[in-house]
């Protein structure tokens, strides 16, 4: 992973001249004088800890080579990949740098690391792919902390083809997990935008949702069992697909973001690899009309595997097909683009496709064939690279997401757009605000916003004001503060309001019982003591 941006540097590409011109003419974006600082020019302070702490960590993971304190390793584990994270690291700001990167090889070593941290007053931040975009890897703590990198825990522990389950280790990156499962003819079916870099443990810890969620479900719906290492010992959950034996403790771990423990194994349901995947484009006259069509399919069926809808602005710019950015949609400059995908056998996909097409036509949709769907599928992991290129060009670009019930979607959509547009315009940088629906349910849907504007004098402070305004708008309109990005530190204060005082007290009680010394990811999910 590029230390100052996203993904593989070889995959990055500069912006086309048409996009640079659009940014200048539409938003007043001016190129910055310089790019990110060089890695070798970043000054990293020496770890402020007792030698005994390092010795204890080395003993916990079986050798000096698994406790890294070199500057590069520590820089690469500083914060996540939100736009504020990148703006700060590109400027050489490493105020959140860990004292060390610790690499355990298994559950028992994770327990030993947590014990050593508790004994020596260190915090521990679980680190998978480093793809957090909500401040989930920057603890709020005075004093040293270690990044608990789980990359050595990257195996397929068990596969039950009869029950169609697999047990995976948390540091297993998604593409490798798919490859291991494919050797046995199975797939997890979880393909978020972070797919190429994110890990199984991260998916569980943040309640991730993949782009094929309409067909495969969210990641938390796939999880059948979890093993959690805590400073107080081991928590094992899930001994049957469903149970009436009290509250489901899996749900306590899912979405906990490393605040209660470190996930060391995840048992998930798997499905046979589909022999056929078909993605199509459909056009609707308006976002409202397209949302009605998506609701009809989500509620009455047949539900496609992939179902997403870009609003008029996102469609016009071409963000629904990242390789077409700046060129606009080829078919028409009006309306909204929907991508509809079906996976399964040839007979099943054909049958469901015909039934879905009848619903989409009845709702005013116009079929565009497979070409828009193929282009979306080919470019669906490229948007974060585009974000880096936009930052290089002097633009401020960031995303945020929420979800609500179908009846509230129009109000929530308008409220967030107005909050972002109003705040950034008042600051002298009128934005381009785009949105799409990418996850649908019988009772509601998610809204995913992308914002582009000029950076202003202080880009981090500039975005922070806009983000706070959007968060307030989300809660006021009845949305949830996050559908799949998670809480981190960026959403924490609004999450506390969403959960309510009694709910927060219950979570604090869990935190005190599992992590009495406040070792785990302090300030993430809950305020640090």
XYZ file of C-alpha atoms in Angstrom:
529
model
C 0.000 0.000 0.000
C 1.291 3.451 -0.943
C 2.234 5.209 2.309
C 0.908 8.614 1.195
C -2.099 7.455 -0.809
C -4.125 4.469 -1.884
C -3.119 1.067 -3.155
C -0.458 0.120 -5.661
C 1.391 3.175 -7.047
C 1.688 1.377 -10.404
C -2.110 1.499 -10.732
C -2.355 5.270 -10.261
C -2.963 7.528 -13.259
C -2.983 11.325 -13.672
C -6.208 13.164 -14.355
C -7.179 13.790 -17.982
C -6.872 17.398 -19.138
C -10.651 17.542 -19.484
C -11.093 16.866 -15.760
C -8.430 19.388 -14.766
C -10.210 21.963 -16.911
C -13.576 21.058 -15.379
C -12.159 21.462 -11.872
C -10.730 24.854 -12.743
C -13.754 26.226 -14.588
C -16.509 24.776 -12.411
C -14.980 24.769 -8.923
C -12.047 27.177 -9.065
C -9.504 24.471 -8.252
C -5.919 25.574 -8.733
C -2.947 23.167 -8.843
C -0.827 22.938 -5.716
C 2.830 23.871 -5.887
C 4.160 20.547 -4.655
C 3.113 16.979 -4.031
C 3.589 14.801 -0.958
C 6.832 15.030 0.975
C 9.330 12.244 0.321
C 9.186 9.296 2.687
C 12.836 9.756 3.643
C 12.154 13.386 4.581
C 9.517 12.537 7.193
C 10.937 12.941 10.702
C 9.741 10.267 13.114
C 10.333 10.754 16.868
C 11.958 8.005 18.893
C 9.499 5.808 20.834
C 8.909 7.131 24.340
C 8.726 3.907 26.311
C 10.682 1.881 28.786
C 13.071 -0.782 27.442
C 11.152 -3.355 29.483
C 8.077 -2.701 27.341
C 9.931 -3.598 24.168
C 11.378 -6.730 25.764
C 7.902 -7.839 26.816
C 6.541 -7.379 23.296
C 9.470 -9.251 21.764
C 8.833 -12.139 24.139
C 5.120 -12.098 23.292
C 5.675 -12.556 19.546
C 8.761 -14.757 19.609
C 11.510 -12.536 18.275
C 12.932 -9.097 17.540
C 11.995 -9.369 13.866
C 8.305 -9.217 14.784
C 8.561 -5.923 16.694
C 9.445 -3.213 14.196
C 10.460 0.273 15.272
C 12.076 1.513 12.051
C 10.668 4.817 10.739
C 9.195 3.406 7.528
C 7.188 0.681 9.252
C 5.829 3.165 11.759
C 4.942 5.735 9.072
C 3.087 3.086 7.068
C 0.965 2.328 10.141
C 0.092 5.951 10.877
C -3.653 6.595 10.620
C -5.838 5.319 7.776
C -6.882 6.473 4.316
C -9.499 9.196 4.766
C -8.846 12.446 2.956
C -7.812 14.235 6.195
C -5.499 11.292 6.955
C -3.871 11.614 3.541
C -3.617 15.396 3.627
C -1.791 15.198 6.951
C 0.583 12.389 6.008
C 1.337 14.004 2.626
C 2.467 17.065 4.590
C 4.735 14.925 6.770
C 2.496 15.072 9.864
C 3.148 11.905 11.910
C 1.825 13.063 15.279
C -0.187 9.823 15.499
C 2.742 7.529 14.703
C 2.862 4.260 16.691
C 5.860 3.493 18.876
C 6.185 0.102 17.237
C 4.549 -2.297 14.814
C 3.963 -5.683 16.447
C 3.227 -8.762 14.319
C 1.726 -11.701 16.223
C 1.379 -15.098 14.543
C -1.729 -16.411 16.282
C -4.392 -16.059 18.952
C -2.123 -16.877 21.885
C 0.452 -14.322 20.771
C -2.263 -11.672 20.497
C -3.271 -12.442 24.086
C 0.366 -12.140 25.140
C 0.748 -8.789 23.370
C -2.359 -7.412 25.074
C -1.028 -8.611 28.425
C 2.296 -6.893 27.804
C 0.539 -3.672 26.785
C -1.607 -3.683 29.921
C 1.437 -4.302 32.116
C 3.505 -1.502 30.587
C 0.841 1.136 29.966
C 0.700 0.850 26.168
C -2.345 1.105 23.951
C -2.852 -1.367 21.104
C -4.528 -0.586 17.774
C -5.488 -3.628 15.653
C -4.276 -3.087 12.072
C -5.450 -5.093 9.066
C -5.269 -3.443 5.653
C -5.066 0.105 6.982
C -8.092 1.176 4.919
C -10.119 2.968 7.623
C -11.655 6.234 6.427
C -13.211 7.346 9.747
C -10.227 7.767 12.049
C -10.318 4.175 13.237
C -6.510 3.814 13.460
C -5.616 6.985 15.373
C -6.300 6.451 19.089
C -6.974 9.373 21.366
C -4.429 8.667 24.055
C -1.557 10.489 25.641
C 1.368 8.128 25.598
C 2.792 5.460 23.325
C 0.766 2.878 21.449
C 1.571 -0.053 19.197
C 0.038 -1.011 15.870
C -1.003 -4.661 16.169
C -0.480 -5.754 12.559
C -2.283 -9.049 11.866
C -0.719 -9.827 8.490
C 0.958 -13.038 9.748
C -2.493 -14.389 10.676
C -3.602 -14.938 7.090
C -4.753 -18.520 6.724
C -7.839 -20.536 5.879
C -8.230 -22.521 9.095
C -11.159 -24.759 8.139
C -13.684 -25.340 5.382
C -16.900 -27.346 5.728
C -18.324 -27.968 2.237
C -21.411 -29.697 3.640
C -22.429 -26.798 5.880
C -20.839 -24.313 3.460
C -18.787 -22.528 6.099
C -15.167 -21.408 6.276
C -13.038 -20.201 9.187
C -10.582 -17.473 8.215
C -7.876 -15.598 10.088
C -8.252 -11.828 10.472
C -5.166 -10.677 8.563
C -6.236 -12.456 5.384
C -6.710 -9.892 2.627
C -9.888 -10.228 0.606
C -8.357 -11.246 -2.741
C -6.315 -13.985 -1.048
C -9.400 -15.177 0.829
C -11.308 -15.425 -2.446
C -8.439 -17.330 -4.046
C -8.265 -19.845 -1.183
C -12.020 -20.392 -1.242
C -12.070 -20.657 -5.053
C -9.683 -23.626 -4.840
C -12.621 -25.452 -3.225
C -15.247 -23.998 -5.573
C -16.587 -21.356 -3.174
C -16.782 -17.593 -2.812
C -17.493 -15.242 0.057
C -19.133 -12.752 -2.313
C -17.891 -9.716 -0.392
C -16.511 -7.040 -2.726
C -16.370 -3.568 -1.142
C -14.455 -0.745 -2.811
C -11.569 -1.504 -0.406
C -11.563 -5.153 -1.561
C -8.015 -5.236 -2.924
C -6.469 -4.168 0.403
C -8.913 -4.753 3.262
C -8.867 -7.821 5.510
C -11.341 -10.305 6.929
C -10.892 -9.007 10.462
C -11.472 -5.457 9.303
C -14.670 -6.448 7.519
C -16.034 -7.903 10.754
C -14.799 -5.108 13.005
C -16.517 -2.432 10.893
C -19.655 -4.220 9.657
C -18.474 -3.864 6.078
C -20.884 -3.990 3.147
C -19.795 -5.131 -0.302
C -20.962 -3.963 -3.695
C -22.859 -7.220 -4.231
C -24.724 -6.882 -0.928
C -28.137 -7.111 -2.576
C -27.367 -10.732 -3.425
C -24.804 -11.865 -0.829
C -25.721 -9.651 2.107
C -23.523 -7.494 4.314
C -20.440 -9.008 5.930
C -22.068 -9.053 9.366
C -24.844 -11.186 7.882
C -22.239 -13.682 6.660
C -20.558 -14.143 10.045
C -21.518 -17.318 11.915
C -18.835 -17.285 14.599
C -15.991 -15.196 16.012
C -13.041 -15.606 18.331
C -11.999 -12.500 20.243
C -8.760 -11.983 22.181
C -9.173 -9.483 25.026
C -6.949 -8.363 27.902
C -9.201 -10.496 30.128
C -9.043 -13.647 28.013
C -10.835 -15.277 25.083
C -14.419 -14.839 23.939
C -15.803 -17.480 21.545
C -19.152 -16.869 19.875
C -21.360 -18.816 17.472
C -21.842 -22.567 17.754
C -24.853 -22.814 15.438
C -26.236 -20.844 12.486
C -29.017 -19.479 14.703
C -29.682 -19.740 18.421
C -32.186 -18.690 21.078
C -29.584 -19.053 23.833
C -29.713 -15.474 25.028
C -28.487 -12.325 23.260
C -26.195 -13.006 20.303
C -22.685 -12.065 21.434
C -21.510 -12.033 17.827
C -23.385 -8.773 17.441
C -21.406 -7.282 20.312
C -18.132 -7.995 18.504
C -19.254 -7.067 14.978
C -18.714 -3.352 14.496
C -16.715 -2.970 17.727
C -13.663 -1.664 15.802
C -11.053 -3.165 18.095
C -12.380 -1.387 21.181
C -13.427 -4.589 22.981
C -10.845 -7.057 21.685
C -8.889 -8.304 18.704
C -10.741 -10.626 16.317
C -8.478 -13.650 15.725
C -10.794 -15.932 13.711
C -14.016 -15.501 11.749
C -16.341 -18.273 10.615
C -18.418 -17.223 7.621
C -20.972 -18.791 5.346
C -19.760 -19.342 1.786
C -21.457 -20.033 -1.537
C -20.500 -21.833 -4.746
C -18.664 -19.695 -7.282
C -21.318 -18.499 -9.758
C -20.632 -19.657 -13.324
C -22.296 -16.570 -14.824
C -22.065 -12.875 -13.928
C -24.089 -10.362 -15.954
C -24.064 -6.602 -15.258
C -26.358 -4.218 -17.152
C -26.992 -0.491 -17.311
C -30.403 1.143 -17.006
C -31.365 4.798 -17.276
C -34.054 6.591 -15.302
C -35.368 10.095 -15.793
C -34.753 11.142 -12.200
C -33.189 9.946 -8.959
C -36.653 9.665 -7.418
C -37.878 7.487 -10.284
C -34.823 5.236 -10.076
C -35.093 4.922 -6.281
C -38.687 3.765 -6.685
C -37.515 1.038 -9.086
C -34.823 -0.115 -6.647
C -37.363 -0.221 -3.832
C -39.729 -2.327 -5.913
C -37.001 -4.895 -6.584
C -35.799 -4.887 -2.967
C -39.294 -5.351 -1.577
C -41.079 -7.518 -4.130
C -38.247 -9.087 -6.097
C -36.571 -10.477 -7.935
C -33.624 -8.990 -6.068
C -30.482 -8.717 -8.225
C -27.010 -9.493 -6.875
C -25.810 -5.947 -7.584
C -28.211 -3.014 -7.493
C -27.039 0.604 -7.462
C -28.260 3.971 -8.717
C -26.306 7.190 -9.339
C -28.056 10.542 -9.068
C -28.136 13.033 -11.927
C -24.884 14.750 -10.962
C -22.903 11.570 -10.459
C -24.242 10.223 -13.744
C -23.394 13.412 -15.630
C -19.825 13.540 -14.314
C -19.338 9.846 -15.039
C -18.345 8.757 -11.512
C -20.519 5.670 -11.881
C -17.913 4.502 -14.421
C -14.545 5.785 -13.137
C -12.738 5.252 -16.415
C -15.195 7.693 -18.036
C -14.682 10.570 -15.591
C -15.115 13.915 -17.294
C -16.568 12.504 -20.486
C -20.124 12.218 -19.227
C -22.423 9.287 -19.979
C -22.237 8.121 -23.567
C -25.920 7.448 -23.992
C -27.383 10.735 -22.798
C -26.517 13.642 -20.551
C -29.874 13.413 -18.799
C -31.163 11.132 -16.112
C -29.636 8.639 -13.725
C -27.616 5.495 -14.365
C -28.482 2.272 -12.550
C -26.253 -0.809 -12.579
C -28.063 -4.119 -12.191
C -26.146 -7.390 -11.844
C -27.190 -11.024 -11.686
C -24.964 -13.948 -10.686
C -25.677 -17.665 -10.736
C -26.333 -20.331 -13.313
C -27.059 -19.314 -16.890
C -30.682 -20.359 -16.553
C -31.182 -18.603 -13.228
C -29.538 -15.334 -14.249
C -31.541 -15.243 -17.453
C -34.806 -15.892 -15.627
C -34.158 -13.334 -12.884
C -32.869 -10.826 -15.417
C -36.073 -11.028 -17.447
C -38.262 -10.601 -14.373
C -36.172 -7.714 -13.059
C -36.239 -6.027 -16.468
C -40.036 -6.124 -16.460
C -40.083 -4.309 -13.095
C -37.490 -1.750 -14.203
C -39.394 -0.991 -17.419
C -42.646 -0.642 -15.495
C -40.915 1.940 -13.284
C -39.769 3.997 -16.277
C -36.335 2.465 -16.846
C -34.635 2.276 -20.235
C -32.206 -0.616 -20.836
C -28.687 0.349 -21.935
C -27.276 -3.136 -22.422
C -24.263 -4.745 -20.794
C -21.595 -2.204 -21.759
C -22.246 0.253 -18.855
C -22.378 -2.655 -16.423
C -19.103 -4.114 -17.675
C -17.403 -0.736 -17.409
C -18.634 -0.328 -13.848
C -17.379 -3.816 -12.944
C -13.998 -3.180 -14.567
C -13.485 0.100 -12.711
C -15.231 -0.499 -9.412
C -12.038 -0.490 -7.322
C -10.458 2.538 -8.995
C -12.237 5.427 -7.248
C -9.679 5.698 -4.383
C -6.916 6.098 -6.987
C -8.983 8.863 -8.561
C -9.178 10.554 -5.148
C -5.359 10.651 -4.962
C -5.142 12.201 -8.424
C -7.703 14.843 -7.471
C -5.701 15.723 -4.350
C -2.600 16.058 -6.515
C -4.533 18.496 -8.732
C -5.447 20.691 -5.749
C -9.019 19.498 -5.246
C -10.605 18.466 -1.965
C -12.500 15.195 -2.408
C -14.076 12.993 0.226
C -16.955 10.578 0.717
C -19.510 9.909 3.424
C -22.435 7.538 3.728
C -25.584 6.897 5.717
C -28.787 4.853 5.533
C -32.451 5.217 6.384
C -35.900 3.789 5.715
C -37.337 4.155 2.227
C -39.900 6.769 3.247
C -37.112 9.018 4.562
C -34.679 8.653 1.652
C -35.768 11.859 -0.177
C -35.539 13.973 2.995
C -32.152 12.550 3.994
C -30.777 12.963 0.467
C -31.795 16.615 0.347
C -30.627 17.371 3.893
C -27.093 16.067 3.393
C -26.711 17.708 -0.021
C -27.885 21.039 1.385
C -25.580 20.803 4.412
C -22.517 20.067 2.288
C -23.332 22.603 -0.405
C -24.216 25.356 2.052
C -21.186 24.913 4.324
C -18.625 24.738 1.539
C -20.197 27.550 -0.471
C -20.198 29.829 2.570
C -16.484 29.085 2.932
C -15.875 30.286 -0.619
C -15.442 26.891 -2.278
C -18.753 25.843 -3.870
C -18.720 22.040 -4.231
C -19.874 19.364 -6.583
C -21.979 16.940 -4.511
C -22.791 13.527 -5.975
C -24.686 10.582 -4.531
C -25.598 6.987 -5.214
C -27.615 4.195 -3.655
C -25.474 1.073 -3.482
C -27.050 -1.079 -0.754
C -30.764 -1.850 -0.626
C -33.003 -3.671 1.816
C -36.670 -4.462 2.021
C -37.171 -1.532 4.380
C -34.566 1.030 3.318
C -31.321 1.886 1.562
C -27.942 3.545 1.934
C -26.885 6.879 0.468
C -23.229 7.354 -0.479
C -22.066 10.918 -1.151
C -18.938 12.119 -2.941
C -17.906 15.756 -2.516
C -15.409 17.708 -4.637
C -14.377 21.324 -4.111
C -11.341 23.560 -3.960
C -9.194 22.880 -0.905
C -9.257 26.341 0.639
C -6.516 27.669 2.900
C -6.666 24.780 5.391
C -8.092 21.731 3.639
C -8.403 19.574 6.780
C -10.254 22.250 8.749
C -12.308 23.049 5.655
C -13.535 19.479 5.299
C -14.029 19.035 9.042
C -16.581 21.863 9.117
C -18.462 20.396 6.157
C -18.353 16.885 7.609
C -19.736 18.065 10.938
C -22.573 19.866 9.158
C -23.389 16.705 7.220
C -23.309 14.611 10.414
C -25.787 16.976 12.057
C -28.026 16.813 8.998
C -27.941 13.006 9.021
C -29.101 12.741 12.619
C -31.727 15.462 12.184
C -33.188 13.680 9.143
C -33.372 10.327 10.914
C -30.397 8.607 9.247
C -27.713 6.492 10.855
C -24.292 8.090 11.231
C -22.693 5.250 9.252
C -23.935 2.420 7.074
C -20.617 0.663 6.434
C -17.603 2.933 6.985
C -17.818 2.536 10.755
C -17.518 4.904 13.705
C -13.842 5.532 14.414
C -13.152 8.924 15.963
C -14.762 10.881 13.122
C -18.299 9.627 13.851
C -17.943 8.810 17.537
C -19.664 11.850 19.053
C -22.656 11.467 16.740
C -22.745 7.711 17.345
C -23.037 8.379 21.087
C -26.083 10.540 20.408
C -27.554 7.875 18.118
C -27.023 5.134 20.727
C -28.429 7.244 23.574
C -27.160 7.610 27.165
C -28.300 4.208 28.407
C -26.888 2.435 25.362
C -23.560 4.191 25.839
C -23.502 3.195 29.515
C -24.038 -0.441 28.504
C -21.148 -0.273 26.022
C -18.924 1.342 28.623
C -19.699 -1.517 30.992
C -18.611 -4.028 28.332
C -15.434 -2.040 27.716
C -14.584 -1.974 31.436
C -15.127 -5.724 31.768
C -13.150 -6.809 28.705
C -10.520 -4.053 28.719
C -10.277 -2.552 32.222
C -6.956 -0.785 31.562
C -8.143 0.906 28.355
C -5.546 -0.865 26.210
C -7.633 -1.347 23.094
C -8.009 1.447 20.523
C -8.781 4.202 23.063
C -11.087 6.928 21.809
C -12.406 4.818 18.944
C -16.113 3.937 19.243
C -16.165 5.334 22.823
C -14.310 8.298 24.345
C -11.065 7.381 26.085
C -11.158 7.473 29.893
